[in-house]
Short mmCIF file of N, CA, C and O in Angstrom, two decimals:
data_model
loop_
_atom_site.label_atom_id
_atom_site.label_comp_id
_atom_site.label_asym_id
_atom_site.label_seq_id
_atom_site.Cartn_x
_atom_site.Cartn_y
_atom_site.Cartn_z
N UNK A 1 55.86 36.33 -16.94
CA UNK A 1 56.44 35.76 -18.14
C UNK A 1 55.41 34.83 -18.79
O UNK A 1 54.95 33.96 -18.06
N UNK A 2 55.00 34.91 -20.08
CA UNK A 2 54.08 33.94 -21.00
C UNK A 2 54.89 32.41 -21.04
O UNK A 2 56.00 32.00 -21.40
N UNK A 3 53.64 31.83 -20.44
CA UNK A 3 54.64 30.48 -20.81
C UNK A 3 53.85 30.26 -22.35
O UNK A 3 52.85 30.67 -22.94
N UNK A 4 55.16 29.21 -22.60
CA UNK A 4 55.22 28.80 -24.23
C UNK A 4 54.70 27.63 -24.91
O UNK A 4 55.61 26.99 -25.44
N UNK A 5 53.76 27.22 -25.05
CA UNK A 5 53.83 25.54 -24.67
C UNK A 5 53.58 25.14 -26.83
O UNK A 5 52.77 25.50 -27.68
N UNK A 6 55.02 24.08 -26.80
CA UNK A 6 55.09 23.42 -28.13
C UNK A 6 54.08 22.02 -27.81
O UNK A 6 54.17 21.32 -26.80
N UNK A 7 53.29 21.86 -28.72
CA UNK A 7 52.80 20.41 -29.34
C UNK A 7 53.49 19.88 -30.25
O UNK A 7 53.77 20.13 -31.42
N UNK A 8 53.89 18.57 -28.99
CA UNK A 8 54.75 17.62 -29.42
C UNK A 8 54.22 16.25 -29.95
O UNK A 8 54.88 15.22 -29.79
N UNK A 9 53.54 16.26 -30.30
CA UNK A 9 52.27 15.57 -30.61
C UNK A 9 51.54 15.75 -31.52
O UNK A 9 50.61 16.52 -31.25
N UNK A 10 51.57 15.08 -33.21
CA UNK A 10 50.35 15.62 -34.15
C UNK A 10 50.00 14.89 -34.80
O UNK A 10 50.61 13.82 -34.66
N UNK A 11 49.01 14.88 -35.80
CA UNK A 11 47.95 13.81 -36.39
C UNK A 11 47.67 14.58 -37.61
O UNK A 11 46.92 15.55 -37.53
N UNK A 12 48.13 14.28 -38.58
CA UNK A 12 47.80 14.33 -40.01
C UNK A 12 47.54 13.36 -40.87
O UNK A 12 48.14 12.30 -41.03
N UNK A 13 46.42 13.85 -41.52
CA UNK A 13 46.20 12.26 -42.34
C UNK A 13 46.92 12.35 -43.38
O UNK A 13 46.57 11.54 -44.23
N UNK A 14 47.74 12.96 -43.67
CA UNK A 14 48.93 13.14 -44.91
C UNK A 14 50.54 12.69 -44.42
O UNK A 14 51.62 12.67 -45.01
N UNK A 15 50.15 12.40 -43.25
CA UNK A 15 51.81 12.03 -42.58
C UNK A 15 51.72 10.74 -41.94
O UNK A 15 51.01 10.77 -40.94
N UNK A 16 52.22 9.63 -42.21
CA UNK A 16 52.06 8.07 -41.60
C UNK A 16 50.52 7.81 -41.73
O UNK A 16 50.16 7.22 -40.71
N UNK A 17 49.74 7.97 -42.35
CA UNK A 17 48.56 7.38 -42.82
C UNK A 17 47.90 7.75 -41.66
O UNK A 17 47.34 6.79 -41.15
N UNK A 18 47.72 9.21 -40.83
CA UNK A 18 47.14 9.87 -40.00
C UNK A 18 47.83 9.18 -38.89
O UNK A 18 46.72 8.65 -38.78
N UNK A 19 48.46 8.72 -38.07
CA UNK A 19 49.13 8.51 -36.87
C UNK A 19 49.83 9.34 -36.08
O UNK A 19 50.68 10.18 -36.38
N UNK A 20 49.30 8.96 -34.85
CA UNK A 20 49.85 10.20 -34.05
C UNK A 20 51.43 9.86 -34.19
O UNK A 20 51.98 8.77 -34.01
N UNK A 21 52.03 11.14 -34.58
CA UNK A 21 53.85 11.33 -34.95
C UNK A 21 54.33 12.28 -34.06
O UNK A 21 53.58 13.19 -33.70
N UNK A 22 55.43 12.20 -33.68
CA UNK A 22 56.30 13.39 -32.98
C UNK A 22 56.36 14.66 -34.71
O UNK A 22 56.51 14.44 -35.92
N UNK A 23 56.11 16.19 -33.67
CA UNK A 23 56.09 16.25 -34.44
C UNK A 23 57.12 16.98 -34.95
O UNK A 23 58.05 17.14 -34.17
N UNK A 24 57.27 17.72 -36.57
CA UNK A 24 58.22 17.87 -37.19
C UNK A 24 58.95 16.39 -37.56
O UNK A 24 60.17 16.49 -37.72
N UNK A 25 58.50 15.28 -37.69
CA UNK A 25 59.21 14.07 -37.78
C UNK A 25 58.07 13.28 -38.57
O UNK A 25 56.93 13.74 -38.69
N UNK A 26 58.38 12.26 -39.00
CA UNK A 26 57.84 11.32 -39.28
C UNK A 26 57.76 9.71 -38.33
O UNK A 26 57.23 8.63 -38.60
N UNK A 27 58.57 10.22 -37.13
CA UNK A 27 58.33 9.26 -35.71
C UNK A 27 57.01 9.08 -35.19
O UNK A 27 56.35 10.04 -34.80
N UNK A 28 56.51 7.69 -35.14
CA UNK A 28 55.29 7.22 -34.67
C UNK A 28 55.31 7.38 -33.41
O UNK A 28 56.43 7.26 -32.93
N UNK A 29 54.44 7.61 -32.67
CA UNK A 29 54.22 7.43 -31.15
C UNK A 29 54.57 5.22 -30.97
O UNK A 29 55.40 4.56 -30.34
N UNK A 30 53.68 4.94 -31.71
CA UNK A 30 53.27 3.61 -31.83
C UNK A 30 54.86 3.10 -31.66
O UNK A 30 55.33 2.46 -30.73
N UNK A 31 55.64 3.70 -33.07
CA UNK A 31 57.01 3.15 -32.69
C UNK A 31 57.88 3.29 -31.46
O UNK A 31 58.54 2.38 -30.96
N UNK A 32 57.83 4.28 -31.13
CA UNK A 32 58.59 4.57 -29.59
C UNK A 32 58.28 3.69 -28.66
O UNK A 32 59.05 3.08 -27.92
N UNK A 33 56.30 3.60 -28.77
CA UNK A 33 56.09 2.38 -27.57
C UNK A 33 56.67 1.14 -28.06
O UNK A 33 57.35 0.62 -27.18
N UNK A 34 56.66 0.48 -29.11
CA UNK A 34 57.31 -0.26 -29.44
C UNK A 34 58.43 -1.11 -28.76
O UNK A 34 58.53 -2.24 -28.27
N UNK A 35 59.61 0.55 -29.08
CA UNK A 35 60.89 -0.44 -28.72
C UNK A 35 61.09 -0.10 -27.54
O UNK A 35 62.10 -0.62 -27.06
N UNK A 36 60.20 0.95 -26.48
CA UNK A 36 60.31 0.86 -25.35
C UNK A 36 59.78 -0.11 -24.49
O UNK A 36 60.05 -0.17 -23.29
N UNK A 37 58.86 -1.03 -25.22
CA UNK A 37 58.15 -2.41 -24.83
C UNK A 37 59.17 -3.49 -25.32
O UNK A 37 59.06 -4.64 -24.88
N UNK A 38 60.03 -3.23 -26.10
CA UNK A 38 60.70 -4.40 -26.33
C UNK A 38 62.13 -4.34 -25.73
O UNK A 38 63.06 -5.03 -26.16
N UNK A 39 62.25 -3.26 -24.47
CA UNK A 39 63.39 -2.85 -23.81
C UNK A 39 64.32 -2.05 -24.36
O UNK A 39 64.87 -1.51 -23.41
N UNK A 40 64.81 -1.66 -25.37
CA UNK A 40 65.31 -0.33 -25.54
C UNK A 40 64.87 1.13 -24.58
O UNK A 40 63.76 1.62 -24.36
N UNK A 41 66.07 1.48 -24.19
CA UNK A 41 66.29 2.92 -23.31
C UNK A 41 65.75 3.97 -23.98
O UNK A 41 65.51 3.93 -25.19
N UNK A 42 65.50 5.21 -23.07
CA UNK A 42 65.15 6.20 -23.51
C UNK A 42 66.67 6.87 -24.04
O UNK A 42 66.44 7.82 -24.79
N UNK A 43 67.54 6.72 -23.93
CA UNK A 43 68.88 7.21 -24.27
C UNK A 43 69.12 6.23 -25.86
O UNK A 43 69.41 6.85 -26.88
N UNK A 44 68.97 4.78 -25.90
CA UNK A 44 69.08 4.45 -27.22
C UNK A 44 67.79 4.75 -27.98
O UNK A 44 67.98 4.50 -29.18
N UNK A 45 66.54 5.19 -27.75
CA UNK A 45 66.07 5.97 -29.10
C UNK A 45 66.63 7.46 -29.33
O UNK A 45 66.58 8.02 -30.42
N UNK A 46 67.10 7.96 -28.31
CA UNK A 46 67.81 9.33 -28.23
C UNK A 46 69.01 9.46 -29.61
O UNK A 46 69.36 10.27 -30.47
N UNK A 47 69.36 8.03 -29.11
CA UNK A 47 71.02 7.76 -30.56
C UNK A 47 70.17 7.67 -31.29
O UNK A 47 70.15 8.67 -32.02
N UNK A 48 69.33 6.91 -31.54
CA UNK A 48 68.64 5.65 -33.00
C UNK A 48 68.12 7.28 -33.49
O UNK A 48 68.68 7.37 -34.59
N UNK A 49 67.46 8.41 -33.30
CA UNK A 49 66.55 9.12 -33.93
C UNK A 49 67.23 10.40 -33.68
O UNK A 49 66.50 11.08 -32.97
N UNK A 50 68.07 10.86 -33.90
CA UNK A 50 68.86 12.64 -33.40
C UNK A 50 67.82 13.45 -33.50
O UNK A 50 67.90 14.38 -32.69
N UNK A 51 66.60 13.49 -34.36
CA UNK A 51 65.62 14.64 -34.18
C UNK A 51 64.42 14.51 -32.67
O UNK A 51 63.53 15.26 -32.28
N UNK A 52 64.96 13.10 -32.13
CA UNK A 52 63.80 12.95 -31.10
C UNK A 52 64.53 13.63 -29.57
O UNK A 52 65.75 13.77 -29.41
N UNK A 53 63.80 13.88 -28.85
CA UNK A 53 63.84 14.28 -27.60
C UNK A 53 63.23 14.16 -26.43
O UNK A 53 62.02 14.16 -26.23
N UNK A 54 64.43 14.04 -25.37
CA UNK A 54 63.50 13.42 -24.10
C UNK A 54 62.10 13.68 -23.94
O UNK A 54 61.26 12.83 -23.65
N UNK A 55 61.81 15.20 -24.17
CA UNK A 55 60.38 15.78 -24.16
C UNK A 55 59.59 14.94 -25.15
O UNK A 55 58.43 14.55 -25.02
N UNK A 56 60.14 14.80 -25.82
CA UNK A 56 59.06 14.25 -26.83
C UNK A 56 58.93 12.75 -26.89
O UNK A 56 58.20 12.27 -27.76
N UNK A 57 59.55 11.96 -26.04
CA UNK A 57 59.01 10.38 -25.74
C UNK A 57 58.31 10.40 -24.75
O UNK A 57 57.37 9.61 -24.69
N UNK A 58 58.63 11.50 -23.44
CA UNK A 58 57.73 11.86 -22.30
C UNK A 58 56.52 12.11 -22.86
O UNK A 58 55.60 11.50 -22.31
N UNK A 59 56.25 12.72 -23.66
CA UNK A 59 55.21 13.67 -24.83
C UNK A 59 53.95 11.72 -25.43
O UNK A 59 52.80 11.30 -25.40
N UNK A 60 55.45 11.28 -25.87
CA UNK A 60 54.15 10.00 -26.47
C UNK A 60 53.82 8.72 -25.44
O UNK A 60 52.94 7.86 -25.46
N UNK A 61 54.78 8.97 -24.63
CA UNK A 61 54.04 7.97 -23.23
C UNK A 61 52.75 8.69 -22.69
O UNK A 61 51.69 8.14 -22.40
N UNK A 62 52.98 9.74 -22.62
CA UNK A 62 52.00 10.37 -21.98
C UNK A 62 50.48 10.08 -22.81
O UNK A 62 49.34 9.78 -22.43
N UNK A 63 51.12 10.34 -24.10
CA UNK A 63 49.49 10.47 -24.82
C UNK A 63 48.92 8.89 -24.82
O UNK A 63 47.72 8.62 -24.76
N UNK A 64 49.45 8.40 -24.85
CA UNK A 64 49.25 6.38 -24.70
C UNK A 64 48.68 6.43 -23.62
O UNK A 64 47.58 5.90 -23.75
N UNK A 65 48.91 6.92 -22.23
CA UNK A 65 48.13 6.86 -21.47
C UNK A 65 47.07 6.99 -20.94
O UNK A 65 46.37 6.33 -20.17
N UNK A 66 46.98 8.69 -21.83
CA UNK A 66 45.74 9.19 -21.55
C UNK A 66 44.68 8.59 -22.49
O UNK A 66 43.52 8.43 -22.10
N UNK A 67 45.09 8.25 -23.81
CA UNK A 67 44.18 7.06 -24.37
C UNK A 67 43.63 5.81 -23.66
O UNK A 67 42.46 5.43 -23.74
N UNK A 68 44.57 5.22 -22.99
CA UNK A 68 44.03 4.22 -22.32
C UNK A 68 43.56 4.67 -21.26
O UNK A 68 42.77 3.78 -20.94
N UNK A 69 43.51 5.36 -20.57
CA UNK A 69 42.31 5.95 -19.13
C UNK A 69 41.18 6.12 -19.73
O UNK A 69 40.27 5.45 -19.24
N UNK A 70 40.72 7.18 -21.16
CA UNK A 70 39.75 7.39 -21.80
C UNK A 70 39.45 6.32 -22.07
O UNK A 70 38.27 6.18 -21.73
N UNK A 71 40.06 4.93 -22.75
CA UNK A 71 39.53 3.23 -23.16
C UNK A 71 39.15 3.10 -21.84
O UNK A 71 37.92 3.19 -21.93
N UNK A 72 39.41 2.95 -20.66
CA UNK A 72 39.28 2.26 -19.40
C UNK A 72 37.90 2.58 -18.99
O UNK A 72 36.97 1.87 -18.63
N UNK A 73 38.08 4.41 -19.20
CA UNK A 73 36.66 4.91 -18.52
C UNK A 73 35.27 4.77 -18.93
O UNK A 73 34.22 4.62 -18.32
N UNK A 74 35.68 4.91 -20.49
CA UNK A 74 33.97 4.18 -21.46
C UNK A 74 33.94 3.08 -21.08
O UNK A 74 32.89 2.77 -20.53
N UNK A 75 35.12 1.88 -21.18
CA UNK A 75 34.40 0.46 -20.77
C UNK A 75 33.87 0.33 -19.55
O UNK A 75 33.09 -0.61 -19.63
N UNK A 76 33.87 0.78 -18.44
CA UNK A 76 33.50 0.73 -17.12
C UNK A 76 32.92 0.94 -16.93
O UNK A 76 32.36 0.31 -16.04
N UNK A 77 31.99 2.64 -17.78
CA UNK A 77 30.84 3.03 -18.00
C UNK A 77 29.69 2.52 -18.59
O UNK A 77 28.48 2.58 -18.35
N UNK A 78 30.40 2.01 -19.42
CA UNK A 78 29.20 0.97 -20.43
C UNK A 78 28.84 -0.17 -19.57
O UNK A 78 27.66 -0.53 -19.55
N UNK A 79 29.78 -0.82 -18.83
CA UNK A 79 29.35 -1.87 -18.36
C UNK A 79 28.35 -2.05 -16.87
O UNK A 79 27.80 -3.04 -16.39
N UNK A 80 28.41 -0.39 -16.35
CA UNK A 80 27.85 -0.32 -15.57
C UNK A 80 28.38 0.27 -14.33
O UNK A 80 27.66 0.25 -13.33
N UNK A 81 29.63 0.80 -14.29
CA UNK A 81 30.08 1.07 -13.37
C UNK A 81 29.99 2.71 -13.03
O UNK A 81 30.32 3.47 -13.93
N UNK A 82 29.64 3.15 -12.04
CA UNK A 82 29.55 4.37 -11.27
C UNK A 82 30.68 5.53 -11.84
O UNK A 82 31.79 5.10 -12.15
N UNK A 83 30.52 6.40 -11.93
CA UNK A 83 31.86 7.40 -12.44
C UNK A 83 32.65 7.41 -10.81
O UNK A 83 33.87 7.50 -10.73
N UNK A 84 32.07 7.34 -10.00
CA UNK A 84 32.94 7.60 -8.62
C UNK A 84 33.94 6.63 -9.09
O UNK A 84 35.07 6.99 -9.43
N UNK A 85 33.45 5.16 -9.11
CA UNK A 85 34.34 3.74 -9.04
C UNK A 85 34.72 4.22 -10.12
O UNK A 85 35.12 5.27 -9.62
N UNK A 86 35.04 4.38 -11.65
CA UNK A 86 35.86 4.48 -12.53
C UNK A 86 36.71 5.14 -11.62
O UNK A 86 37.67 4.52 -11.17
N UNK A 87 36.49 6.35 -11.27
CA UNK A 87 37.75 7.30 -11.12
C UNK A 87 38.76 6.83 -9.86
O UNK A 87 39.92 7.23 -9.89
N UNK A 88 38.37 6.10 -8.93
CA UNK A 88 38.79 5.21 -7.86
C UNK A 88 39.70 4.61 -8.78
O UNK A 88 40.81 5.11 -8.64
N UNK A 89 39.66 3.35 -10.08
CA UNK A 89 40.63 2.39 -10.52
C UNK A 89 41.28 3.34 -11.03
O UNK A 89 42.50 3.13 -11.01
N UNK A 90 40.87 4.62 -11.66
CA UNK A 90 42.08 5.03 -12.89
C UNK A 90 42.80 5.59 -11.19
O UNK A 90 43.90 5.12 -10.90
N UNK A 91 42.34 6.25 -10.48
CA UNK A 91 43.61 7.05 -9.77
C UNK A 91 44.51 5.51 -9.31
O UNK A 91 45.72 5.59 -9.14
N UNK A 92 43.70 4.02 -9.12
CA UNK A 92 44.77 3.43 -8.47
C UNK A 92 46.19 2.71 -9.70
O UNK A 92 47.34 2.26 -9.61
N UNK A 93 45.04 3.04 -10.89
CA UNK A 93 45.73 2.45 -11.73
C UNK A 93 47.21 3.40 -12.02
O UNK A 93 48.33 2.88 -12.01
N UNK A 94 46.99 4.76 -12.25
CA UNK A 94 47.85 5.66 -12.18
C UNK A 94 49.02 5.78 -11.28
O UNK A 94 50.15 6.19 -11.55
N UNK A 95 48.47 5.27 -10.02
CA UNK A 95 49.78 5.08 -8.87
C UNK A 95 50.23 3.91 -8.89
O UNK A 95 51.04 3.89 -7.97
N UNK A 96 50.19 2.88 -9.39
CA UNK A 96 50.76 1.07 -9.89
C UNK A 96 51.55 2.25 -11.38
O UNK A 96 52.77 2.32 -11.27
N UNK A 97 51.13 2.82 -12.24
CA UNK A 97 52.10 2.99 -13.27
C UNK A 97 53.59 4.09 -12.91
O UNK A 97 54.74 4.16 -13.35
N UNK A 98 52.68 4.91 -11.77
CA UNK A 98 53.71 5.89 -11.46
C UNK A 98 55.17 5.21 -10.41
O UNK A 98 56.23 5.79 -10.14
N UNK A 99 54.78 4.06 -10.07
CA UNK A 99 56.19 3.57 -9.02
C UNK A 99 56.58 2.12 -10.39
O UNK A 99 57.32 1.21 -10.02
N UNK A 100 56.07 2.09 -11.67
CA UNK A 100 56.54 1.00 -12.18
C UNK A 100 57.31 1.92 -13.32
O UNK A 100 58.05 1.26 -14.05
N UNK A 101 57.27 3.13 -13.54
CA UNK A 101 58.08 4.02 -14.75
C UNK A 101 59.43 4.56 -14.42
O UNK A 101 60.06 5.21 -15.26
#
């Protein structure tokens, strides 16, 4: 069976002044982290937005992350650090985020 895979995730510079948006929406990634930083549930942006979906907040946590591993790994690099040791903090950093989500 072909798997199917939707991008939930897009970047137009004609839609929110190029920001990554859920897509088919005009939902910011930025906003989701938002009010999920300011404690709102994944079930009350579920109410607050009817076009959003579990997949698709999983979808913009995810991409936040992988931005910040890519931020983590140039600064570490630049500053001098070994690619072994980068990849040592991101895997420990990854297991501190995976028992705190």
């Amino acid at each position: 069976m072909e798997k199917v895979t939707k991008k939930l995730i897009e970047t137009n510079p004609s839609i929110m002044m190029g920001k990554p948006v859920i897509s088919g929406t005009r939902i910011t990634v930025e906003l989701i982290l938002e009010k999920l930083a300011a404690g709102e549930t994944i079930e009350q942006l579920l109410e607050e937005h009817p076009r959003l979906t579990r997949e698709a907040i999983q979808a913009a946590i995810k991409s936040q992350m992988k931005k910040s591993f890519v931020n983590l790994s140039k600064k570490a690099r630049a500053s001098g650090c070994k690619a072994k040791d980068v990849e040592s903090i991101i895997k420990k950093v990854r297991l501190e985020k995976r028992h705190k989500i």
